[in-house]
PDB file of C-alpha atoms and ligand atoms in Angstrom:
ATOM      1  CA  MET Y   1    -120.334 133.887 -24.325  1.00 47.00           C
ATOM      2  CA  ARG Y   2    -123.349 131.717 -25.267  1.00 54.00           C
ATOM      3  CA  ARG Y   3    -124.431 128.999 -22.863  1.00 54.00           C
ATOM      4  CA  THR Y   4    -123.611 125.779 -24.505  1.00 80.00           C
ATOM      5  CA  PRO Y   5    -126.546 123.439 -24.718  1.00 91.00           C
ATOM      6  CA  ARG Y   6    -126.111 119.784 -23.637  1.00 94.00           C
ATOM      7  CA  PRO Y   7    -125.082 117.935 -26.714  1.00 96.00           C
ATOM      8  CA  LEU Y   8    -127.329 115.338 -28.370  1.00 98.00           C
ATOM      9  CA  VAL Y   9    -126.122 112.336 -30.358  1.00 98.00           C
ATOM     10  CA  ALA Y  10    -129.054 110.878 -32.257  1.00 98.00           C
ATOM     11  CA  GLY Y  11    -128.986 107.632 -34.417  1.00 98.00           C
ATOM     12  CA  ASN Y  12    -131.133 107.626 -37.488  1.00 98.00           C
ATOM     13  CA  TRP Y  13    -131.781 103.970 -38.329  1.00 98.00           C
ATOM     14  CA  LYS Y  14    -133.620 104.886 -41.588  1.00 98.00           C
ATOM     15  CA  MET Y  15    -135.327 101.825 -43.051  1.00 98.00           C
ATOM     16  CA  HIS Y  16    -133.167  99.362 -41.138  1.00 98.00           C
ATOM     17  CA  GLY Y  17    -134.031  97.102 -38.341  1.00 98.00           C
ATOM     18  CA  LEU Y  18    -136.136  94.124 -37.354  1.00 98.00           C
ATOM     19  CA  LYS Y  19    -136.964  92.771 -33.929  1.00 97.00           C
ATOM     20  CA  SER Y  20    -133.537  91.129 -33.739  1.00 98.00           C
ATOM     21  CA  SER Y  21    -132.001  94.705 -33.853  1.00 98.00           C
ATOM     22  CA  LEU Y  22    -133.414  95.543 -30.483  1.00 98.00           C
ATOM     23  CA  ARG Y  23    -130.357  94.031 -28.951  1.00 98.00           C
ATOM     24  CA  GLU Y  24    -128.303  96.956 -30.281  1.00 98.00           C
ATOM     25  CA  ALA Y  25    -130.566  99.411 -28.597  1.00 98.00           C
ATOM     26  CA  ARG Y  26    -130.441  97.309 -25.414  1.00 98.00           C
ATOM     27  CA  ALA Y  27    -126.595  97.403 -25.549  1.00 98.00           C
ATOM     28  CA  VAL Y  28    -126.615 101.205 -25.875  1.00 98.00           C
ATOM     29  CA  ALA Y  29    -129.033 101.478 -23.057  1.00 97.00           C
ATOM     30  CA  THR Y  30    -126.919  99.272 -20.798  1.00 97.00           C
ATOM     31  CA  SER Y  31    -123.778 101.311 -21.551  1.00 96.00           C
ATOM     32  CA  LEU Y  32    -125.588 104.511 -20.724  1.00 95.00           C
ATOM     33  CA  ALA Y  33    -126.526 103.157 -17.334  1.00 93.00           C
ATOM     34  CA  LYS Y  34    -122.896 102.183 -16.645  1.00 91.00           C
ATOM     35  CA  GLY Y  35    -121.072 105.376 -17.808  1.00 83.00           C
ATOM     36  CA  ALA Y  36    -121.352 109.084 -17.099  1.00 83.00           C
ATOM     37  CA  PHE Y  37    -121.951 110.599 -20.458  1.00 87.00           C
ATOM     38  CA  SER Y  38    -122.272 114.336 -20.853  1.00 89.00           C
ATOM     39  CA  CYS Y  39    -124.694 114.194 -23.840  1.00 95.00           C
ATOM     40  CA  ASP Y  40    -128.269 113.051 -24.433  1.00 97.00           C
ATOM     41  CA  VAL Y  41    -128.510 109.975 -26.663  1.00 98.00           C
ATOM     42  CA  MET Y  42    -131.327 109.004 -28.954  1.00 98.00           C
ATOM     43  CA  ILE Y  43    -132.191 106.337 -31.468  1.00 98.00           C
ATOM     44  CA  CYS Y  44    -134.791 106.931 -34.168  1.00 99.00           C
ATOM     45  CA  PRO Y  45    -135.787 103.505 -35.335  1.00 98.00           C
ATOM     46  CA  PRO Y  46    -138.420 102.718 -37.974  1.00 98.00           C
ATOM     47  CA  ALA Y  47    -141.899 103.391 -36.678  1.00 98.00           C
ATOM     48  CA  THR Y  48    -142.545  99.543 -36.421  1.00 98.00           C
ATOM     49  CA  LEU Y  49    -139.790  99.252 -33.792  1.00 98.00           C
ATOM     50  CA  LEU Y  50    -140.610 102.242 -31.607  1.00 98.00           C
ATOM     51  CA  ARG Y  51    -142.988 100.423 -29.161  1.00 98.00           C
ATOM     52  CA  PRO Y  52    -140.892  97.359 -28.823  1.00 98.00           C
ATOM     53  CA  MET Y  53    -137.713  99.422 -28.445  1.00 98.00           C
ATOM     54  CA  LYS Y  54    -139.423 101.552 -25.777  1.00 98.00           C
ATOM     55  CA  GLU Y  55    -140.193  98.360 -23.904  1.00 98.00           C
ATOM     56  CA  ALA Y  56    -136.715  96.887 -24.476  1.00 98.00           C
ATOM     57  CA  VAL Y  57    -134.972  99.900 -22.955  1.00 98.00           C
ATOM     58  CA  GLN Y  58    -137.583 100.845 -20.353  1.00 96.00           C
ATOM     59  CA  GLY Y  59    -136.178 102.743 -17.401  1.00 94.00           C
ATOM     60  CA  SER Y  60    -132.918 103.690 -19.271  1.00 96.00           C
ATOM     61  CA  LYS Y  61    -131.622 107.095 -20.335  1.00 95.00           C
ATOM     62  CA  LEU Y  62    -131.848 106.306 -23.972  1.00 98.00           C
ATOM     63  CA  LYS Y  63    -134.302 108.615 -25.734  1.00 98.00           C
ATOM     64  CA  LEU Y  64    -136.378 107.507 -28.834  1.00 98.00           C
ATOM     65  CA  GLY Y  65    -137.530 109.386 -31.830  1.00 98.00           C
ATOM     66  CA  GLY Y  66    -139.410 108.833 -35.065  1.00 98.00           C
ATOM     67  CA  GLN Y  67    -138.163 109.540 -38.611  1.00 98.00           C
ATOM     68  CA  ASP Y  68    -141.077 111.501 -40.134  1.00 98.00           C
ATOM     69  CA  CYS Y  69    -144.707 112.263 -39.374  1.00 98.00           C
ATOM     70  CA  HIS Y  70    -147.715 113.559 -41.178  1.00 98.00           C
ATOM     71  CA  ALA Y  71    -148.931 117.136 -40.443  1.00 98.00           C
ATOM     72  CA  SER Y  72    -152.357 115.988 -39.323  1.00 98.00           C
ATOM     73  CA  SER Y  73    -153.044 114.206 -36.039  1.00 98.00           C
ATOM     74  CA  GLN Y  74    -155.293 111.607 -37.772  1.00 98.00           C
ATOM     75  CA  GLY Y  75    -157.265 111.113 -40.979  1.00 98.00           C
ATOM     76  CA  ALA Y  76    -157.601 109.295 -44.308  1.00 98.00           C
ATOM     77  CA  HIS Y  77    -153.839 109.229 -45.111  1.00 98.00           C
ATOM     78  CA  THR Y  78    -152.972 105.602 -45.932  1.00 98.00           C
ATOM     79  CA  GLY Y  79    -149.585 104.707 -44.798  1.00 97.00           C
ATOM     80  CA  ASP Y  80    -148.760 107.757 -42.926  1.00 98.00           C
ATOM     81  CA  VAL Y  81    -148.046 108.125 -39.191  1.00 98.00           C
ATOM     82  CA  SER Y  82    -148.911 111.090 -37.088  1.00 98.00           C
ATOM     83  CA  ALA Y  83    -146.797 112.850 -34.495  1.00 98.00           C
ATOM     84  CA  GLU Y  84    -149.470 111.793 -31.879  1.00 98.00           C
ATOM     85  CA  MET Y  85    -149.000 108.173 -32.894  1.00 98.00           C
ATOM     86  CA  LEU Y  86    -145.195 108.394 -32.525  1.00 98.00           C
ATOM     87  CA  LYS Y  87    -145.555 109.942 -29.111  1.00 98.00           C
ATOM     88  CA  ASP Y  88    -148.083 107.164 -28.097  1.00 98.00           C
ATOM     89  CA  ALA Y  89    -145.616 104.610 -29.276  1.00 98.00           C
ATOM     90  CA  GLY Y  90    -142.756 105.951 -27.060  1.00 98.00           C
ATOM     91  CA  ALA Y  91    -141.117 108.727 -29.105  1.00 98.00           C
ATOM     92  CA  GLY Y  92    -140.052 112.002 -27.565  1.00 98.00           C
ATOM     93  CA  ALA Y  93    -138.811 113.491 -30.803  1.00 99.00           C
ATOM     94  CA  VAL Y  94    -139.195 113.208 -34.552  1.00 99.00           C
ATOM     95  CA  ILE Y  95    -136.898 113.886 -37.493  1.00 99.00           C
ATOM     96  CA  VAL Y  96    -138.563 116.082 -40.159  1.00 98.00           C
ATOM     97  CA  GLY Y  97    -137.288 117.377 -43.505  1.00 98.00           C
ATOM     98  CA  HIS Y  98    -134.446 114.793 -43.839  1.00 98.00           C
ATOM     99  CA  SER Y  99    -132.959 115.138 -47.381  1.00 98.00           C
ATOM    100  CA  GLU Y 100    -134.061 111.651 -48.256  1.00 98.00           C
ATOM    101  CA  ARG Y 101    -137.710 112.670 -47.619  1.00 98.00           C
ATOM    102  CA  ARG Y 102    -137.171 115.928 -49.489  1.00 97.00           C
ATOM    103  CA  ALA Y 103    -135.708 113.948 -52.382  1.00 97.00           C
ATOM    104  CA  ASP Y 104    -137.769 110.710 -52.405  1.00 97.00           C
ATOM    105  CA  HIS Y 105    -141.092 112.268 -51.496  1.00 97.00           C
ATOM    106  CA  GLY Y 106    -140.709 115.824 -52.865  1.00 97.00           C
ATOM    107  CA  GLU Y 107    -141.188 117.427 -49.461  1.00 98.00           C
ATOM    108  CA  THR Y 108    -141.121 121.194 -49.562  1.00 98.00           C
ATOM    109  CA  ASN Y 109    -140.061 123.597 -46.831  1.00 98.00           C
ATOM    110  CA  MET Y 110    -143.755 124.410 -46.233  1.00 98.00           C
ATOM    111  CA  GLN Y 111    -144.493 120.727 -45.663  1.00 98.00           C
ATOM    112  CA  VAL Y 112    -141.528 120.280 -43.407  1.00 98.00           C
ATOM    113  CA  ARG Y 113    -142.720 123.328 -41.373  1.00 98.00           C
ATOM    114  CA  SER Y 114    -146.242 121.741 -40.971  1.00 98.00           C
ATOM    115  CA  LYS Y 115    -144.648 118.511 -39.845  1.00 98.00           C
ATOM    116  CA  ALA Y 116    -142.444 120.374 -37.348  1.00 98.00           C
ATOM    117  CA  ALA Y 117    -145.516 122.216 -36.078  1.00 98.00           C
ATOM    118  CA  ALA Y 118    -147.313 118.860 -35.795  1.00 98.00           C
ATOM    119  CA  ALA Y 119    -144.452 117.548 -33.711  1.00 98.00           C
ATOM    120  CA  HIS Y 120    -144.757 120.527 -31.359  1.00 98.00           C
ATOM    121  CA  ARG Y 121    -148.528 120.094 -31.168  1.00 98.00           C
ATOM    122  CA  ALA Y 122    -147.970 116.436 -30.089  1.00 98.00           C
ATOM    123  CA  GLY Y 123    -145.329 117.418 -27.549  1.00 98.00           C
ATOM    124  CA  LEU Y 124    -142.431 116.077 -29.520  1.00 98.00           C
ATOM    125  CA  VAL Y 125    -139.055 117.690 -30.149  1.00 98.00           C
ATOM    126  CA  ALA Y 126    -138.731 118.360 -33.928  1.00 98.00           C
ATOM    127  CA  ILE Y 127    -135.388 117.634 -35.385  1.00 99.00           C
ATOM    128  CA  ILE Y 128    -135.484 119.752 -38.532  1.00 98.00           C
ATOM    129  CA  CYS Y 129    -132.843 118.776 -41.240  1.00 98.00           C
ATOM    130  CA  VAL Y 130    -131.262 121.236 -43.743  1.00 98.00           C
ATOM    131  CA  GLY Y 131    -128.449 120.844 -46.087  1.00 98.00           C
ATOM    132  CA  GLU Y 132    -127.141 121.638 -49.542  1.00 98.00           C
ATOM    133  CA  THR Y 133    -126.443 119.356 -52.537  1.00 97.00           C
ATOM    134  CA  LEU Y 134    -122.998 118.988 -54.003  1.00 97.00           C
ATOM    135  CA  ALA Y 135    -123.920 121.234 -56.954  1.00 97.00           C
ATOM    136  CA  GLU Y 136    -125.114 123.895 -54.533  1.00 97.00           C
ATOM    137  CA  ARG Y 137    -121.895 123.719 -52.572  1.00 97.00           C
ATOM    138  CA  LYS Y 138    -119.809 123.846 -55.712  1.00 96.00           C
ATOM    139  CA  ALA Y 139    -121.664 126.886 -56.827  1.00 98.00           C
ATOM    140  CA  GLY Y 140    -120.835 128.588 -53.513  1.00 97.00           C
ATOM    141  CA  ALA Y 141    -124.544 128.491 -52.448  1.00 98.00           C
ATOM    142  CA  ALA Y 142    -124.350 126.415 -49.307  1.00 98.00           C
ATOM    143  CA  ARG Y 143    -125.082 129.172 -46.822  1.00 97.00           C
ATOM    144  CA  ARG Y 144    -127.853 130.621 -49.003  1.00 98.00           C
ATOM    145  CA  VAL Y 145    -129.603 127.254 -49.522  1.00 98.00           C
ATOM    146  CA  VAL Y 146    -129.350 126.309 -45.818  1.00 98.00           C
ATOM    147  CA  GLY Y 147    -130.596 129.728 -44.719  1.00 98.00           C
ATOM    148  CA  HIS Y 148    -133.562 129.504 -47.118  1.00 98.00           C
ATOM    149  CA  GLN Y 149    -134.457 125.986 -45.907  1.00 98.00           C
ATOM    150  CA  LEU Y 150    -134.273 127.110 -42.303  1.00 98.00           C
ATOM    151  CA  LYS Y 151    -136.539 130.106 -42.817  1.00 98.00           C
ATOM    152  CA  GLY Y 152    -139.048 128.081 -44.681  1.00 98.00           C
ATOM    153  CA  SER Y 153    -139.020 124.968 -42.417  1.00 98.00           C
ATOM    154  CA  LEU Y 154    -139.138 126.548 -38.917  1.00 98.00           C
ATOM    155  CA  PRO Y 155    -142.577 126.901 -37.551  1.00 98.00           C
ATOM    156  CA  VAL Y 156    -143.552 129.831 -35.232  1.00 96.00           C
ATOM    157  CA  THR Y 157    -143.965 127.328 -32.380  1.00 96.00           C
ATOM    158  CA  ALA Y 158    -140.161 126.587 -32.362  1.00 97.00           C
ATOM    159  CA  ASN Y 159    -138.267 127.271 -29.242  1.00 96.00           C
ATOM    160  CA  GLU Y 160    -134.933 126.062 -27.778  1.00 96.00           C
ATOM    161  CA  LYS Y 161    -136.586 123.174 -25.948  1.00 96.00           C
ATOM    162  CA  ASN Y 162    -138.773 121.721 -28.655  1.00 98.00           C
ATOM    163  CA  THR Y 163    -136.526 122.215 -31.693  1.00 98.00           C
ATOM    164  CA  VAL Y 164    -133.184 120.873 -32.816  1.00 98.00           C
ATOM    165  CA  ILE Y 165    -131.665 121.738 -36.206  1.00 98.00           C
ATOM    166  CA  ALA Y 166    -129.464 119.171 -38.031  1.00 98.00           C
ATOM    167  CA  TYR Y 167    -127.078 120.421 -40.750  1.00 98.00           C
ATOM    168  CA  GLU Y 168    -126.685 117.482 -43.170  1.00 98.00           C
ATOM    169  CA  PRO Y 169    -124.946 118.172 -46.427  1.00 98.00           C
ATOM    170  CA  VAL Y 170    -126.713 115.935 -48.902  1.00 98.00           C
ATOM    171  CA  TRP Y 171    -123.377 114.840 -50.455  1.00 97.00           C
ATOM    172  CA  ALA Y 172    -121.994 113.770 -47.182  1.00 97.00           C
ATOM    173  CA  ILE Y 173    -124.806 111.386 -46.320  1.00 97.00           C
ATOM    174  CA  GLY Y 174    -123.880 107.832 -46.618  1.00 95.00           C
ATOM    175  CA  THR Y 175    -120.862 108.687 -48.868  1.00 96.00           C
ATOM    176  CA  GLY Y 176    -118.009 108.607 -46.350  1.00 95.00           C
ATOM    177  CA  LEU Y 177    -117.271 112.232 -47.412  1.00 95.00           C
ATOM    178  CA  THR Y 178    -117.424 115.038 -44.901  1.00 95.00           C
ATOM    179  CA  PRO Y 179    -116.989 118.827 -45.174  1.00 96.00           C
ATOM    180  CA  THR Y 180    -113.831 120.330 -43.747  1.00 97.00           C
ATOM    181  CA  VAL Y 181    -113.880 121.624 -40.210  1.00 98.00           C
ATOM    182  CA  ASP Y 182    -113.923 125.212 -41.422  1.00 98.00           C
ATOM    183  CA  ASP Y 183    -116.944 124.533 -43.696  1.00 97.00           C
ATOM    184  CA  VAL Y 184    -118.940 122.903 -40.933  1.00 98.00           C
ATOM    185  CA  ALA Y 185    -118.038 125.829 -38.543  1.00 98.00           C
ATOM    186  CA  ASP Y 186    -119.024 128.336 -41.237  1.00 98.00           C
ATOM    187  CA  VAL Y 187    -122.449 126.845 -41.972  1.00 98.00           C
ATOM    188  CA  HIS Y 188    -123.180 126.326 -38.245  1.00 98.00           C
ATOM    189  CA  SER Y 189    -122.407 129.861 -37.354  1.00 97.00           C
ATOM    190  CA  HIS Y 190    -124.533 131.013 -40.207  1.00 98.00           C
ATOM    191  CA  ILE Y 191    -127.418 128.879 -38.976  1.00 98.00           C
ATOM    192  CA  ARG Y 192    -126.980 130.377 -35.411  1.00 97.00           C
ATOM    193  CA  LYS Y 193    -126.999 133.882 -36.901  1.00 96.00           C
ATOM    194  CA  ARG Y 194    -130.147 133.203 -39.075  1.00 97.00           C
ATOM    195  CA  LEU Y 195    -131.987 131.740 -35.970  1.00 97.00           C
ATOM    196  CA  GLY Y 196    -131.417 135.136 -34.419  1.00 95.00           C
ATOM    197  CA  ALA Y 197    -133.814 136.626 -36.842  1.00 93.00           C
ATOM    198  CA  LEU Y 198    -136.300 133.736 -36.647  1.00 95.00           C
ATOM    199  CA  MET Y 199    -136.676 133.005 -32.987  1.00 94.00           C
ATOM    200  CA  SER Y 200    -137.354 135.106 -29.861  1.00 90.00           C
ATOM    201  CA  GLU Y 201    -134.348 136.494 -27.818  1.00 89.00           C
ATOM    202  CA  GLY Y 202    -132.148 133.979 -26.097  1.00 88.00           C
ATOM    203  CA  ALA Y 203    -133.470 130.956 -27.890  1.00 92.00           C
ATOM    204  CA  PRO Y 204    -130.965 130.932 -30.907  1.00 93.00           C
ATOM    205  CA  ASP Y 205    -128.074 130.574 -28.566  1.00 93.00           C
ATOM    206  CA  ARG Y 206    -129.596 127.578 -26.824  1.00 95.00           C
ATOM    207  CA  VAL Y 207    -131.040 125.569 -29.776  1.00 97.00           C
ATOM    208  CA  ARG Y 208    -128.924 122.458 -30.429  1.00 98.00           C
ATOM    209  CA  LEU Y 209    -127.305 122.313 -33.802  1.00 98.00           C
ATOM    210  CA  LEU Y 210    -126.328 118.868 -34.894  1.00 98.00           C
ATOM    211  CA  TYR Y 211    -123.962 117.962 -37.704  1.00 98.00           C
ATOM    212  CA  GLY Y 212    -124.863 114.896 -39.821  1.00 98.00           C
ATOM    213  CA  GLY Y 213    -123.403 113.094 -42.796  1.00 98.00           C
ATOM    214  CA  SER Y 214    -120.847 110.235 -42.584  1.00 97.00           C
ATOM    215  CA  VAL Y 215    -120.205 110.746 -38.870  1.00 98.00           C
ATOM    216  CA  LYS Y 216    -118.271 107.654 -37.683  1.00 98.00           C
ATOM    217  CA  PRO Y 217    -115.974 106.747 -34.750  1.00 98.00           C
ATOM    218  CA  ALA Y 218    -112.902 107.943 -36.673  1.00 97.00           C
ATOM    219  CA  ASN Y 219    -114.110 111.508 -37.261  1.00 98.00           C
ATOM    220  CA  ALA Y 220    -116.543 112.036 -34.497  1.00 98.00           C
ATOM    221  CA  GLU Y 221    -114.165 113.733 -31.986  1.00 97.00           C
ATOM    222  CA  GLU Y 222    -113.020 116.322 -34.589  1.00 97.00           C
ATOM    223  CA  LEU Y 223    -116.500 117.030 -35.837  1.00 98.00           C
ATOM    224  CA  LEU Y 224    -118.027 117.340 -32.351  1.00 97.00           C
ATOM    225  CA  ALA Y 225    -115.335 119.639 -31.119  1.00 96.00           C
ATOM    226  CA  ILE Y 226    -116.264 122.294 -33.831  1.00 97.00           C
ATOM    227  CA  LYS Y 227    -117.698 125.587 -32.516  1.00 96.00           C
ATOM    228  CA  ASN Y 228    -121.551 125.637 -32.688  1.00 97.00           C
ATOM    229  CA  VAL Y 229    -121.769 121.919 -33.186  1.00 97.00           C
ATOM    230  CA  ASP Y 230    -123.904 120.598 -30.288  1.00 97.00           C
ATOM    231  CA  GLY Y 231    -124.039 116.925 -31.304  1.00 98.00           C
ATOM    232  CA  ALA Y 232    -124.497 114.650 -34.299  1.00 98.00           C
ATOM    233  CA  LEU Y 233    -127.163 112.943 -36.295  1.00 98.00           C
ATOM    234  CA  VAL Y 234    -125.718 109.570 -37.235  1.00 98.00           C
ATOM    235  CA  GLY Y 235    -126.997 107.234 -39.950  1.00 98.00           C
ATOM    236  CA  GLY Y 236    -125.036 104.053 -40.864  1.00 98.00           C
ATOM    237  CA  ALA Y 237    -122.744 104.203 -37.864  1.00 98.00           C
ATOM    238  CA  SER Y 238    -125.633 104.190 -35.482  1.00 98.00           C
ATOM    239  CA  LEU Y 239    -126.783 100.639 -36.455  1.00 98.00           C
ATOM    240  CA  LYS Y 240    -124.160  98.897 -34.483  1.00 98.00           C
ATOM    241  CA  ALA Y 241    -124.124  99.733 -30.737  1.00 98.00           C
ATOM    242  CA  ARG Y 242    -120.248  99.561 -30.597  1.00 98.00           C
ATOM    243  CA  ASP Y 243    -119.714 102.218 -33.186  1.00 98.00           C
ATOM    244  CA  PHE Y 244    -122.595 104.344 -32.066  1.00 98.00           C
ATOM    245  CA  LEU Y 245    -121.274 104.227 -28.417  1.00 97.00           C
ATOM    246  CA  MET Y 246    -117.752 105.327 -29.588  1.00 97.00           C
ATOM    247  CA  ILE Y 247    -119.414 108.404 -31.219  1.00 98.00           C
ATOM    248  CA  VAL Y 248    -121.301 109.084 -28.020  1.00 97.00           C
ATOM    249  CA  SER Y 249    -118.062 108.907 -26.016  1.00 95.00           C
ATOM    250  CA  ALA Y 250    -116.437 111.258 -28.440  1.00 95.00           C
ATOM    251  CA  SER Y 251    -118.881 113.990 -27.534  1.00 89.00           C
ATOM    252  CA  GLY Y 252    -117.026 114.381 -24.259  1.00 75.00           C
TER     253      GLY Y 252
HETATM  254  P1  PGA E   1    -124.956 108.746 -42.589  1.00 60.83           P
HETATM  255  O1  PGA E   1    -126.465 109.399 -42.526  1.00 60.83           O
HETATM  256  O2  PGA E   1    -124.362 108.981 -41.138  1.00 60.83           O
HETATM  257  O3  PGA E   1    -125.121 107.392 -42.922  1.00 60.83           O
HETATM  258  O4  PGA E   1    -124.139 109.569 -43.590  1.00 60.83           O
HETATM  259  C1  PGA E   1    -126.765 110.503 -41.745  1.00 60.83           C
HETATM  260  C2  PGA E   1    -128.201 110.838 -41.978  1.00 60.83           C
HETATM  261  O5  PGA E   1    -128.669 110.768 -43.061  1.00 60.83           O
HETATM  262  O6  PGA E   1    -128.858 111.240 -40.973  1.00 60.83           O
END
């Protein structure tokens, strides 16, 4: 039997959130202090809110992460943010290779791998996203696509402590659609197996595999109970503390 890692429920705020949204993070932090939750909880706000959010939830169990980073630690890259900068602003993790980055900015597996390596260099956990499009799923290629992304995006520095994999079918993100329980179980077990060939012994069983794509209070319990699902990456439903906390509670 594999030793189950402690689940992680992470909120991806994407390009949402102004100073006034800090109250949602504060509400999450306050609830975490009151209840005994059996999972780690994280919010990944836009980079502009990292420092103020860190200050707003100081001393709480709420973890913070960034949403993307540049592969270099510094340099002439107008508009980019490095992993070191995210760390300096209060992040403990960073999402890399989200399908919106892959689609909107043409990010390749090789670039994602460099960003994940940059996260490790800075002492951040890399949350590496993979997932197939609807056309790929319909063509029966979901496992192959995800396996290929995983192999190409995982840096040699990855271990069970500094890396989390998020399986996010592109067609399930922000659409209200989710794969069946069997389909999620199938892809997650495939990811676990593929990691066996990509990481050193013992690590693949302990890496956290998150499911992401239209996770909400109504389906969280079912999705989080699936074998090899060690938590969730939540977009829209993470913006309101009430919904996000219901998903956190569903993780057991
Ligand atoms: P969603 O987004 O929960 O709004 O579908 C998930 C994600 O993109 O991480």
